[in-house]
Coordinates of C-alpha atoms in Angstrom, one line a residue:
Chain A
M1 CA 18.9 40.1 -55.2
E2 CA 20.3 37.3 -57.9
L3 CA 21.0 33.8 -56.9
K4 CA 24.6 34.1 -56.6
D5 CA 23.7 37.1 -53.7
F6 CA 21.6 34.7 -51.9
K7 CA 24.3 32.5 -51.8
Q8 CA 26.9 34.2 -50.4
R9 CA 24.9 35.5 -47.5
N10 CA 27.8 34.2 -45.2
I11 CA 30.1 36.3 -46.3
S12 CA 30.2 39.9 -44.4
P13 CA 31.4 43.2 -45.7
G14 CA 34.2 43.3 -43.4
Y15 CA 34.9 39.6 -43.4
I16 CA 38.5 39.2 -45.2
F17 CA 39.5 36.2 -47.0
L18 CA 43.1 34.4 -45.7
E19 CA 43.9 31.9 -48.3
G20 CA 46.7 30.9 -46.3
E21 CA 49.5 29.2 -47.9
K22 CA 49.0 27.7 -51.0
A23 CA 48.9 23.7 -52.2
P24 CA 52.4 22.1 -53.9
E25 CA 50.9 21.3 -57.3
N26 CA 53.7 19.2 -58.3
G27 CA 56.4 17.0 -56.8
W28 CA 59.0 20.2 -57.2
Q29 CA 56.7 22.3 -54.7
A30 CA 56.2 19.9 -52.2
F31 CA 60.0 19.0 -51.6
Q32 CA 61.0 23.0 -51.8
K33 CA 57.7 23.1 -49.1
V34 CA 59.4 20.7 -47.1
V35 CA 63.0 21.7 -47.3
K36 CA 61.5 25.7 -46.3
R37 CA 59.8 23.9 -43.3
T38 CA 62.9 21.8 -42.4
L39 CA 65.2 25.0 -42.4
K40 CA 63.0 27.3 -41.2
G41 CA 63.7 26.4 -37.5
E42 CA 60.4 26.7 -36.3
L43 CA 60.2 24.0 -34.0
F44 CA 63.4 26.2 -31.9
V45 CA 60.5 29.1 -31.8
G46 CA 58.1 26.6 -29.6
L47 CA 62.1 25.8 -27.9
W48 CA 63.0 28.7 -26.9
I49 CA 58.7 30.0 -25.8
V50 CA 58.6 27.4 -23.5
F51 CA 61.9 27.7 -22.4
R52 CA 61.8 31.2 -21.6
E53 CA 59.1 30.9 -19.3
M54 CA 60.2 28.5 -17.3
I55 CA 63.2 31.0 -16.7
R56 CA 60.6 33.7 -15.9
F57 CA 58.7 31.5 -13.0
D58 CA 56.1 33.5 -13.3
I59 CA 53.6 31.4 -11.7
H60 CA 49.7 31.2 -11.8
T61 CA 49.4 28.5 -9.3
I62 CA 46.8 29.0 -6.4
Q63 CA 47.4 26.8 -4.2
Y64 CA 43.8 26.2 -3.6
P65 CA 43.0 24.9 0.1
A66 CA 45.8 26.6 1.4
E67 CA 45.1 29.9 -0.8
K68 CA 42.2 31.2 -1.8
M69 CA 40.9 33.1 -4.6
E70 CA 39.9 36.8 -4.3
M71 CA 36.6 37.1 -5.5
S72 CA 36.2 40.8 -6.8
P73 CA 33.4 42.5 -4.2
R74 CA 30.6 42.9 -6.9
Y75 CA 30.3 38.6 -6.8
R76 CA 27.2 37.1 -7.1
A77 CA 27.5 34.0 -5.0
I78 CA 25.3 32.7 -2.4
H79 CA 23.2 35.7 -0.7
R80 CA 23.3 36.9 2.7
L81 CA 21.0 38.4 4.5
L82 CA 21.7 41.3 7.4
R83 CA 20.6 42.3 10.5
L84 CA 20.5 46.0 11.9
F85 CA 23.7 47.5 13.3
E86 CA 21.1 49.1 16.4
S87 CA 18.9 46.3 17.7
G88 CA 20.7 43.4 16.0
S89 CA 17.4 42.4 14.6
E90 CA 16.8 41.4 10.9
R91 CA 16.5 43.8 8.3
C92 CA 13.9 42.5 6.0
I93 CA 11.2 44.3 6.5
G94 CA 8.7 41.8 4.4
C95 CA 8.2 43.6 1.9
G96 CA 8.3 41.3 -0.8
L97 CA 9.8 43.1 -3.8
C98 CA 12.5 40.1 -4.1
E99 CA 9.8 37.5 -3.5
K100 CA 7.9 39.1 -6.7
I101 CA 11.5 41.0 -8.6
C102 CA 12.9 37.2 -8.1
I103 CA 12.8 36.3 -12.3
S104 CA 13.5 32.0 -11.5
N105 CA 10.8 32.1 -8.7
C106 CA 13.0 31.0 -6.0
I107 CA 12.3 33.1 -3.3
R108 CA 9.5 32.7 -0.9
M109 CA 8.6 34.2 2.1
D110 CA 5.9 33.9 5.0
T111 CA 5.3 37.1 6.4
H112 CA 2.7 37.5 9.7
I113 CA 1.7 40.5 11.8
D114 CA 3.5 40.1 15.7
E115 CA 1.9 41.4 18.5
K116 CA 3.5 44.8 18.3
S117 CA 0.8 44.8 15.2
R118 CA 4.8 44.9 13.3
K119 CA 5.2 42.6 9.4
M120 CA 7.7 39.7 10.9
V121 CA 8.8 37.7 8.4
S122 CA 8.5 33.7 9.7
E123 CA 9.9 32.0 6.9
Y124 CA 12.5 33.0 3.9
S125 CA 13.8 30.5 1.7
I126 CA 15.7 30.3 -1.6
N127 CA 15.4 27.0 -3.2
F128 CA 19.3 27.7 -5.0
G129 CA 18.7 24.6 -6.9
R130 CA 16.7 27.4 -9.5
C131 CA 18.3 30.8 -8.9
I132 CA 20.1 32.0 -11.5
F133 CA 22.2 34.7 -9.7
C134 CA 21.0 37.5 -11.3
G135 CA 21.4 39.8 -8.7
Y136 CA 18.1 41.4 -8.6
C137 CA 16.7 40.6 -5.4
A138 CA 19.8 42.7 -4.1
E139 CA 19.5 45.1 -6.2
V140 CA 15.4 45.9 -5.6
C141 CA 15.9 45.5 -1.4
P142 CA 15.3 49.2 -0.4
E143 CA 16.9 47.9 3.1
L144 CA 20.1 46.3 1.8
A145 CA 18.5 43.6 3.7
I146 CA 20.0 41.1 1.3
V147 CA 22.5 41.2 0.0
H148 CA 25.3 38.6 -2.7
G149 CA 28.0 37.2 -0.6
V150 CA 31.4 36.4 -2.0
E151 CA 31.4 32.3 -0.2
Y152 CA 32.5 30.1 -4.1
E153 CA 32.7 27.3 -2.6
N154 CA 29.6 25.7 -3.1
A155 CA 29.1 21.9 -1.7
S156 CA 26.8 20.4 0.3
E157 CA 25.3 16.7 0.4
Q158 CA 21.4 18.6 -1.1
R159 CA 21.1 22.3 -2.4
A160 CA 17.7 22.5 0.0
H161 CA 20.4 22.9 2.5
F162 CA 21.4 26.1 1.7
G163 CA 18.3 28.0 1.6
L164 CA 16.6 28.8 4.4
K165 CA 16.8 31.8 6.0
E166 CA 19.2 30.2 9.0
D167 CA 21.8 29.8 6.5
M168 CA 21.9 32.8 4.9
L169 CA 21.3 35.1 8.0
T170 CA 24.3 36.4 9.9
P171 CA 24.3 34.7 12.8
L172 CA 24.2 36.5 16.1
D173 CA 27.6 35.4 18.0
T174 CA 29.2 36.9 14.1
F175 CA 27.0 39.9 14.3
R176 CA 28.1 40.7 18.4
A177 CA 31.6 39.5 17.4
N178 CA 31.1 43.3 15.0
E179 CA 32.0 40.9 12.1
Q180 CA 29.1 41.7 10.1
K181 CA 30.6 43.8 7.5
E182 CA 28.1 46.7 6.1
F183 CA 28.3 46.4 2.1
P184 CA 30.3 43.6 1.9
G185 CA 28.8 42.6 -1.5
F186 CA 26.6 42.9 -4.3
G187 CA 23.6 44.6 -4.0
A188 CA 25.7 47.0 -1.1
L189 CA 25.5 50.5 -1.8
S190 CA 29.0 51.7 -2.7
D191 CA 31.4 53.4 -0.6
N192 CA 31.4 56.6 -2.0
A193 CA 27.4 56.5 -1.7
D194 CA 26.7 59.4 0.8
E195 CA 28.8 61.5 -2.1
A196 CA 26.9 60.8 -4.4
V197 CA 23.5 61.0 -2.8
K198 CA 22.1 64.5 -3.6
Q199 CA 20.0 66.0 -0.7
T200 CA 15.9 66.6 -1.6
P201 CA 15.3 69.8 -2.2
L202 CA 12.3 70.4 0.3
A203 CA 12.2 74.2 -0.2
Y204 CA 9.4 73.5 -3.2
Chain B
M1 CA 90.4 -17.3 -7.3
F2 CA 90.5 -14.7 -10.1
E3 CA 87.5 -15.5 -11.6
T4 CA 85.3 -15.0 -8.2
A5 CA 86.7 -11.7 -8.0
V6 CA 85.3 -10.7 -11.4
L7 CA 81.7 -12.3 -10.5
V8 CA 81.2 -11.3 -8.0
E9 CA 82.4 -7.4 -9.4
T10 CA 80.2 -7.9 -12.3
I11 CA 76.9 -9.1 -9.6
V12 CA 78.0 -6.0 -7.6
K13 CA 77.9 -3.5 -10.6
A14 CA 74.8 -5.1 -12.2
V15 CA 73.0 -4.5 -8.9
I16 CA 74.3 -0.9 -8.4
V17 CA 73.0 -0.4 -12.2
V18 CA 69.5 -1.5 -11.5
A19 CA 69.0 0.6 -8.2
V20 CA 70.7 3.7 -9.0
V21 CA 68.8 3.4 -12.2
A22 CA 65.7 2.1 -11.5
G23 CA 65.7 5.4 -8.8
M24 CA 67.0 7.5 -11.2
A25 CA 64.0 6.7 -13.3
G26 CA 61.6 7.1 -10.8
F27 CA 63.1 10.8 -10.1
A28 CA 63.0 11.2 -13.3
T29 CA 59.4 10.8 -12.8
F30 CA 59.3 13.9 -10.7
I31 CA 61.4 15.9 -12.5
E32 CA 59.7 15.4 -15.5
R33 CA 56.6 16.5 -13.5
K34 CA 58.7 19.6 -12.4
V35 CA 59.6 21.1 -15.4
L36 CA 56.4 20.6 -17.3
A37 CA 54.9 22.3 -14.7
F38 CA 57.0 25.6 -14.8
M39 CA 57.5 25.7 -18.6
Q40 CA 53.5 25.8 -18.5
R41 CA 53.2 28.1 -15.9
R42 CA 52.0 25.8 -13.1
L43 CA 54.2 24.6 -9.7
G44 CA 53.2 20.5 -10.0
P45 CA 53.3 18.4 -7.5
M46 CA 53.6 20.5 -3.6
N47 CA 52.2 18.4 -1.0
V48 CA 53.6 15.5 -0.2
G49 CA 57.2 16.3 1.4
P50 CA 59.4 19.9 1.1
Y51 CA 58.2 21.3 -2.3
G52 CA 56.4 17.5 -3.9
L53 CA 59.6 15.7 -2.9
L54 CA 58.4 13.0 -1.5
Q55 CA 55.9 12.9 -4.4
L56 CA 58.1 10.0 -5.3
A57 CA 57.5 7.3 -2.9
A58 CA 53.9 8.4 -2.6
D59 CA 53.6 7.6 -6.5
G60 CA 55.7 3.8 -5.4
I61 CA 52.7 3.2 -2.2
K62 CA 49.9 3.9 -4.7
L63 CA 51.6 2.0 -7.9
F64 CA 52.6 -1.3 -5.5
T65 CA 49.0 -1.5 -3.6
K66 CA 46.7 -0.9 -6.3
E67 CA 44.7 -3.8 -7.7
D68 CA 46.7 -5.7 -10.8
I69 CA 43.6 -6.3 -13.2
V70 CA 43.6 -8.5 -16.1
P71 CA 40.7 -8.3 -18.5
Q72 CA 38.7 -11.2 -18.7
N73 CA 39.5 -12.1 -22.4
A74 CA 43.5 -11.0 -22.3
V75 CA 45.6 -14.1 -23.1
K76 CA 46.5 -14.0 -19.2
P77 CA 50.0 -15.0 -19.2
I78 CA 51.2 -12.8 -22.6
F79 CA 49.5 -10.2 -21.1
M80 CA 51.3 -10.4 -17.6
I81 CA 54.8 -11.0 -19.0
A82 CA 54.6 -7.9 -21.5
P83 CA 55.7 -4.8 -18.7
V84 CA 58.2 -7.1 -17.7
I85 CA 59.9 -7.5 -21.4
A86 CA 59.6 -3.6 -21.5
A87 CA 61.3 -2.8 -18.0
T88 CA 64.2 -6.2 -18.5
T89 CA 65.2 -5.4 -21.6
A90 CA 65.7 -1.7 -21.0
F91 CA 67.6 -2.8 -18.1
V92 CA 69.6 -5.4 -19.9
A93 CA 70.5 -3.0 -22.5
M94 CA 72.8 -1.4 -19.7
A95 CA 75.1 -4.4 -19.9
A96 CA 77.2 -2.9 -22.1
V97 CA 77.6 0.6 -21.8
P98 CA 80.2 3.1 -20.0
Y99 CA 78.9 5.7 -17.2
F100 CA 82.4 7.2 -16.1
P101 CA 86.0 7.1 -16.7
E102 CA 87.7 3.9 -14.9
F103 CA 88.6 5.2 -11.2
T104 CA 90.7 3.9 -8.4
L105 CA 88.8 2.8 -5.1
F106 CA 90.9 1.3 -2.2
G107 CA 93.5 0.5 -4.5
Y108 CA 91.4 -1.5 -6.8
V109 CA 90.9 -0.3 -9.9
I110 CA 87.2 0.2 -10.8
H111 CA 85.5 0.2 -15.0
P112 CA 81.9 1.9 -14.1
I113 CA 81.0 -0.9 -17.6
I114 CA 79.4 -4.2 -16.4
S115 CA 80.9 -5.9 -19.5
D116 CA 83.6 -4.6 -22.1
I117 CA 82.1 -6.4 -25.2
N118 CA 83.8 -5.5 -28.4
V119 CA 80.3 -4.8 -30.2
A120 CA 79.0 -3.2 -27.6
L121 CA 76.4 -1.1 -29.6
L122 CA 75.5 -3.8 -31.6
Y123 CA 74.0 -5.4 -28.1
V124 CA 72.5 -2.5 -27.0
M125 CA 70.7 -1.8 -30.1
G126 CA 69.7 -5.4 -30.9
V127 CA 68.6 -5.8 -26.7
A128 CA 66.2 -1.9 -27.7
S129 CA 64.9 -3.2 -30.6
V130 CA 63.7 -7.0 -28.0
G131 CA 62.2 -4.4 -25.9
I132 CA 60.1 -3.7 -29.3
Y133 CA 57.9 -6.9 -27.5
G134 CA 57.0 -5.2 -24.1
P135 CA 54.3 -3.4 -26.4
L136 CA 53.6 -5.3 -28.9
L137 CA 53.1 -8.2 -27.0
A138 CA 51.3 -5.8 -24.4
G139 CA 49.3 -4.4 -27.1
M140 CA 47.7 -8.1 -28.8
S141 CA 46.8 -9.5 -25.8
S142 CA 45.1 -6.8 -23.5
A143 CA 41.5 -7.5 -25.9
N144 CA 41.1 -4.2 -26.2
K145 CA 40.7 -1.9 -30.1
W146 CA 42.4 1.0 -28.4
S147 CA 45.5 -1.9 -27.2
L148 CA 45.6 -3.3 -30.4
L149 CA 46.2 0.0 -32.9
G150 CA 48.8 0.7 -30.4
A151 CA 50.4 -2.5 -30.6
A152 CA 50.7 -1.6 -34.3
R153 CA 51.5 0.9 -34.8
A154 CA 54.4 0.1 -31.8
V155 CA 55.4 -2.2 -34.5
V156 CA 55.2 0.0 -37.4
Q157 CA 56.5 2.5 -35.9
M158 CA 59.4 1.7 -33.9
L159 CA 61.0 -1.1 -36.4
S160 CA 60.8 1.4 -38.8
F161 CA 63.1 3.9 -36.8
E162 CA 65.1 1.0 -35.8
V163 CA 66.5 0.9 -39.7
V164 CA 67.2 5.4 -38.8
T165 CA 69.2 4.4 -36.3
G166 CA 70.7 1.4 -37.6
L167 CA 72.2 3.1 -40.3
S168 CA 72.5 6.6 -38.3
V169 CA 75.6 4.9 -36.4
L170 CA 76.5 3.4 -39.5
A171 CA 78.4 6.1 -40.4
P172 CA 80.7 7.4 -37.0
I173 CA 80.9 3.4 -37.1
M174 CA 82.7 3.6 -40.2
M175 CA 84.9 6.0 -39.0
I176 CA 86.2 4.9 -35.6
G177 CA 86.4 1.4 -37.0
S178 CA 85.1 -0.2 -33.5
L179 CA 81.9 -1.3 -32.1
S180 CA 83.2 -0.9 -28.5
L181 CA 80.9 2.1 -26.7
I182 CA 85.4 2.4 -24.9
D183 CA 86.5 3.0 -28.4
I184 CA 83.8 5.0 -29.7
N185 CA 84.8 7.4 -26.0
D186 CA 88.8 7.2 -26.5
Y187 CA 88.0 8.0 -29.9
Q188 CA 86.7 11.4 -29.1
S189 CA 89.4 12.8 -26.5
D190 CA 91.1 15.7 -28.0
G191 CA 89.3 17.8 -26.4
L192 CA 85.7 19.6 -27.8
T193 CA 86.9 19.6 -31.7
S194 CA 87.5 16.1 -31.3
W195 CA 83.7 15.1 -30.7
L196 CA 82.0 13.5 -33.6
I197 CA 79.2 15.6 -33.6
W198 CA 81.0 17.7 -35.9
K199 CA 82.4 15.4 -37.9
Q200 CA 78.9 14.0 -38.3
P201 CA 76.0 16.6 -37.5
L202 CA 73.3 14.2 -40.1
A203 CA 74.0 11.3 -38.0
F204 CA 73.8 13.3 -34.6
I205 CA 70.1 14.8 -35.7
L206 CA 68.9 11.1 -37.5
F207 CA 70.4 9.5 -34.1
A208 CA 68.5 11.6 -32.2
M209 CA 65.3 11.3 -33.3
A210 CA 65.6 7.5 -33.3
G211 CA 66.0 8.0 -30.0
F212 CA 62.8 10.1 -29.1
M213 CA 61.1 7.4 -31.6
E214 CA 62.3 4.7 -29.5
T215 CA 62.1 6.0 -26.2
N216 CA 58.7 6.4 -27.4
R217 CA 58.7 10.3 -26.3
A218 CA 56.7 13.3 -26.8
P219 CA 56.9 14.7 -30.2
F220 CA 56.4 10.7 -31.5
D221 CA 54.8 8.9 -28.9
T222 CA 51.9 8.2 -30.8
I223 CA 51.7 4.5 -29.7
E224 CA 50.5 5.4 -26.5
F225 CA 48.7 9.1 -27.7
E226 CA 45.8 9.3 -25.6
A227 CA 44.3 11.6 -28.1
E228 CA 43.9 9.4 -30.4
V229 CA 44.3 5.5 -28.7
V230 CA 42.8 6.2 -25.5
A231 CA 47.1 5.4 -23.7
G232 CA 47.8 2.7 -26.4
Y233 CA 48.9 -0.2 -25.7
A234 CA 49.1 -0.1 -21.7
T235 CA 45.0 1.3 -21.9
E236 CA 44.3 -2.0 -19.6
Y237 CA 47.0 -2.1 -17.4
S238 CA 47.1 -1.2 -13.8
G239 CA 48.9 -0.7 -10.8
M240 CA 52.9 -1.8 -11.0
R241 CA 52.4 -3.3 -14.1
W242 CA 51.6 -0.6 -15.4
G243 CA 54.3 1.0 -13.7
L244 CA 57.0 -1.4 -15.5
F245 CA 55.9 -0.2 -18.7
F246 CA 56.6 3.7 -16.9
I247 CA 59.9 2.5 -15.1
G248 CA 61.2 0.8 -18.8
E249 CA 60.5 4.2 -21.1
Y250 CA 62.8 6.4 -18.6
A251 CA 65.0 3.3 -18.3
N252 CA 65.2 3.3 -21.5
M253 CA 65.7 7.6 -21.9
I254 CA 68.7 7.4 -19.6
T255 CA 69.9 4.3 -21.8
I256 CA 69.5 6.6 -25.4
S257 CA 70.7 9.9 -23.3
V258 CA 74.7 8.0 -22.7
L259 CA 74.4 6.3 -26.0
V260 CA 73.9 10.1 -27.6
S261 CA 76.9 11.4 -25.5
I262 CA 79.1 9.0 -25.7
L263 CA 78.4 8.6 -29.5
F264 CA 78.6 12.9 -30.5
M265 CA 78.9 14.3 -27.8
G266 CA 82.5 13.3 -26.4
G267 CA 81.5 10.8 -24.0
Y268 CA 83.3 10.6 -20.1
N269 CA 86.0 12.6 -21.6
S270 CA 87.3 15.3 -19.7
L271 CA 87.4 18.7 -20.7
W272 CA 89.6 21.9 -20.4
F273 CA 89.5 21.2 -16.4
I274 CA 86.4 19.3 -15.7
P275 CA 86.7 15.6 -15.1
G276 CA 85.2 13.3 -17.3
A277 CA 82.5 11.8 -15.0
V278 CA 81.2 15.7 -14.3
M279 CA 81.1 16.2 -17.6
M280 CA 79.2 12.4 -18.5
L281 CA 76.0 13.4 -15.8
V282 CA 76.2 17.5 -17.4
K283 CA 75.4 15.5 -20.6
V284 CA 73.5 12.9 -20.1
S285 CA 71.5 15.7 -17.7
F286 CA 70.8 18.2 -20.8
W287 CA 69.6 14.9 -22.9
V288 CA 67.1 13.9 -20.5
F289 CA 65.7 17.6 -19.7
L290 CA 65.9 17.5 -23.8
F291 CA 63.7 15.1 -24.0
L292 CA 61.1 16.8 -21.4
W293 CA 61.7 20.2 -22.8
V294 CA 60.7 18.9 -26.3
R295 CA 57.1 17.2 -24.8
A296 CA 56.5 21.1 -23.7
A297 CA 57.2 22.4 -26.3
W298 CA 56.0 20.6 -29.7
P299 CA 53.1 18.8 -30.8
H300 CA 52.6 15.5 -31.5
I301 CA 53.1 14.0 -35.2
R302 CA 50.4 11.9 -36.9
P303 CA 51.6 8.3 -37.9
D304 CA 51.2 8.2 -41.6
Q305 CA 53.6 11.5 -41.5
L306 CA 56.0 9.6 -38.9
M307 CA 56.2 7.2 -41.7
W308 CA 56.5 9.2 -44.5
V309 CA 59.3 11.3 -42.8
C310 CA 61.0 7.7 -42.3
W311 CA 60.9 6.5 -45.0
K312 CA 61.1 9.5 -47.8
V313 CA 63.3 11.7 -45.4
L314 CA 65.0 9.7 -42.7
M315 CA 66.4 6.8 -44.1
P316 CA 67.9 8.0 -47.5
L317 CA 69.3 11.4 -45.8
A318 CA 70.9 8.3 -43.8
V319 CA 72.2 6.3 -46.8
I320 CA 73.6 9.3 -48.2
N321 CA 75.5 10.1 -45.1
I322 CA 76.9 6.9 -45.1
L323 CA 77.8 7.0 -48.8
I324 CA 79.6 10.0 -48.7
T325 CA 81.6 9.1 -45.3
G326 CA 82.8 6.5 -47.5
F327 CA 83.9 8.2 -49.7
V328 CA 85.6 10.4 -47.6
L329 CA 87.1 7.7 -45.8
I330 CA 88.4 6.3 -49.2

């Protein structure tokens, strides 16, 4: 490799170099350039374009507080903890996978064995100051207990306000009003999950 | 007795012109926001009143109740008087401008012009050039480097374009032989073909460009262009003092629109079946719309390019135009 190869490292093989307009060399060429640009009518093209957009009236405004943006169901916003449909109790079984997989270490859970010798989740919190909304927790959850919601208006006085279990868990009255949607967000099964899953062959 | 009647009539006209033009200037801010919004595929003001129409009132309340701040090191009396100069000159210039053809109201012939002086064009341009003192004094008294730069640009640019304005209207004046705007209007009374825009196309273009410069509008608004000099001469102003600059700018816009309509586009003469007053409204509306349209479409020009185009292109063209007109007249 020679020195000039090193000096041209920034030019890759597919690179097309556009020289642009040649700079005028003498006064006559400069004059020609001015006259050409003056008579070209580029400015009227600009006028026409904005006028066309005006008469098309193709407005892209969302009138925000009255009208909200439709988020994709796969959007990954503040988490939701869901409840079981039959009993209304929490779906979370305290397995700790989300805590384990969380790459920013923002999920903390506390579990204990209750009087029926079942594992119960006593504390569950997500530090949203650290959360990067990667979606791993929702992906890994075996019970579909934690999913990502679609609320994009996150305003509060303190970021810790979002992170507690009571805030993320479906409230009981919402649940009783039958308003917990089964698979609303990221981490949920797709609509055609049943068709996609094959039965386990038991015959071997 | 007769003199009293004239005096009363003049005062009434002056009050009407100031009130109507100030109202139009305020409304123009709303229209400007709407037109710019539509051209950029937005909606503009929508929340105050039906379709945002009361936004004008809301802005007025805001401007009047905002704190009036005078910076510590500013030259206080000059700082405070500068916006008044800008707004008053804009309105004073309208004294010699005819708006509509004369009409009869309750058997009394009304001339919709405050004072028909025979040097109307000279008067309007003279007063408009006094208007430069607004930005100049504002910028120099503000104790702010951006304001000072704005003031310097104001002098350099507006003064230069005064030359172009003066020279460009000289050719039409040579053809008409009068400075009175009414005479200029009557000269073009033979329908579309008698409009001066066909006889003096170059003067028309030069005057239009100079009009954009003098109203300090989009492609040439370098004296308050925020990407370079924050807000130029108006950086330190707040509340109604800033509002006065704003009203002055829009009043100037209306004056220039009326002037261009009268000078080059047939004025308030009726065309085919359309009455003169309607023609005038259409032309002035078109010009105000053009001011907004250009603002939406065109990029700013650099100050050095502006001076280049003024002294090396526009002024020679204006002089050549005068020469040609002179030879043709001889």
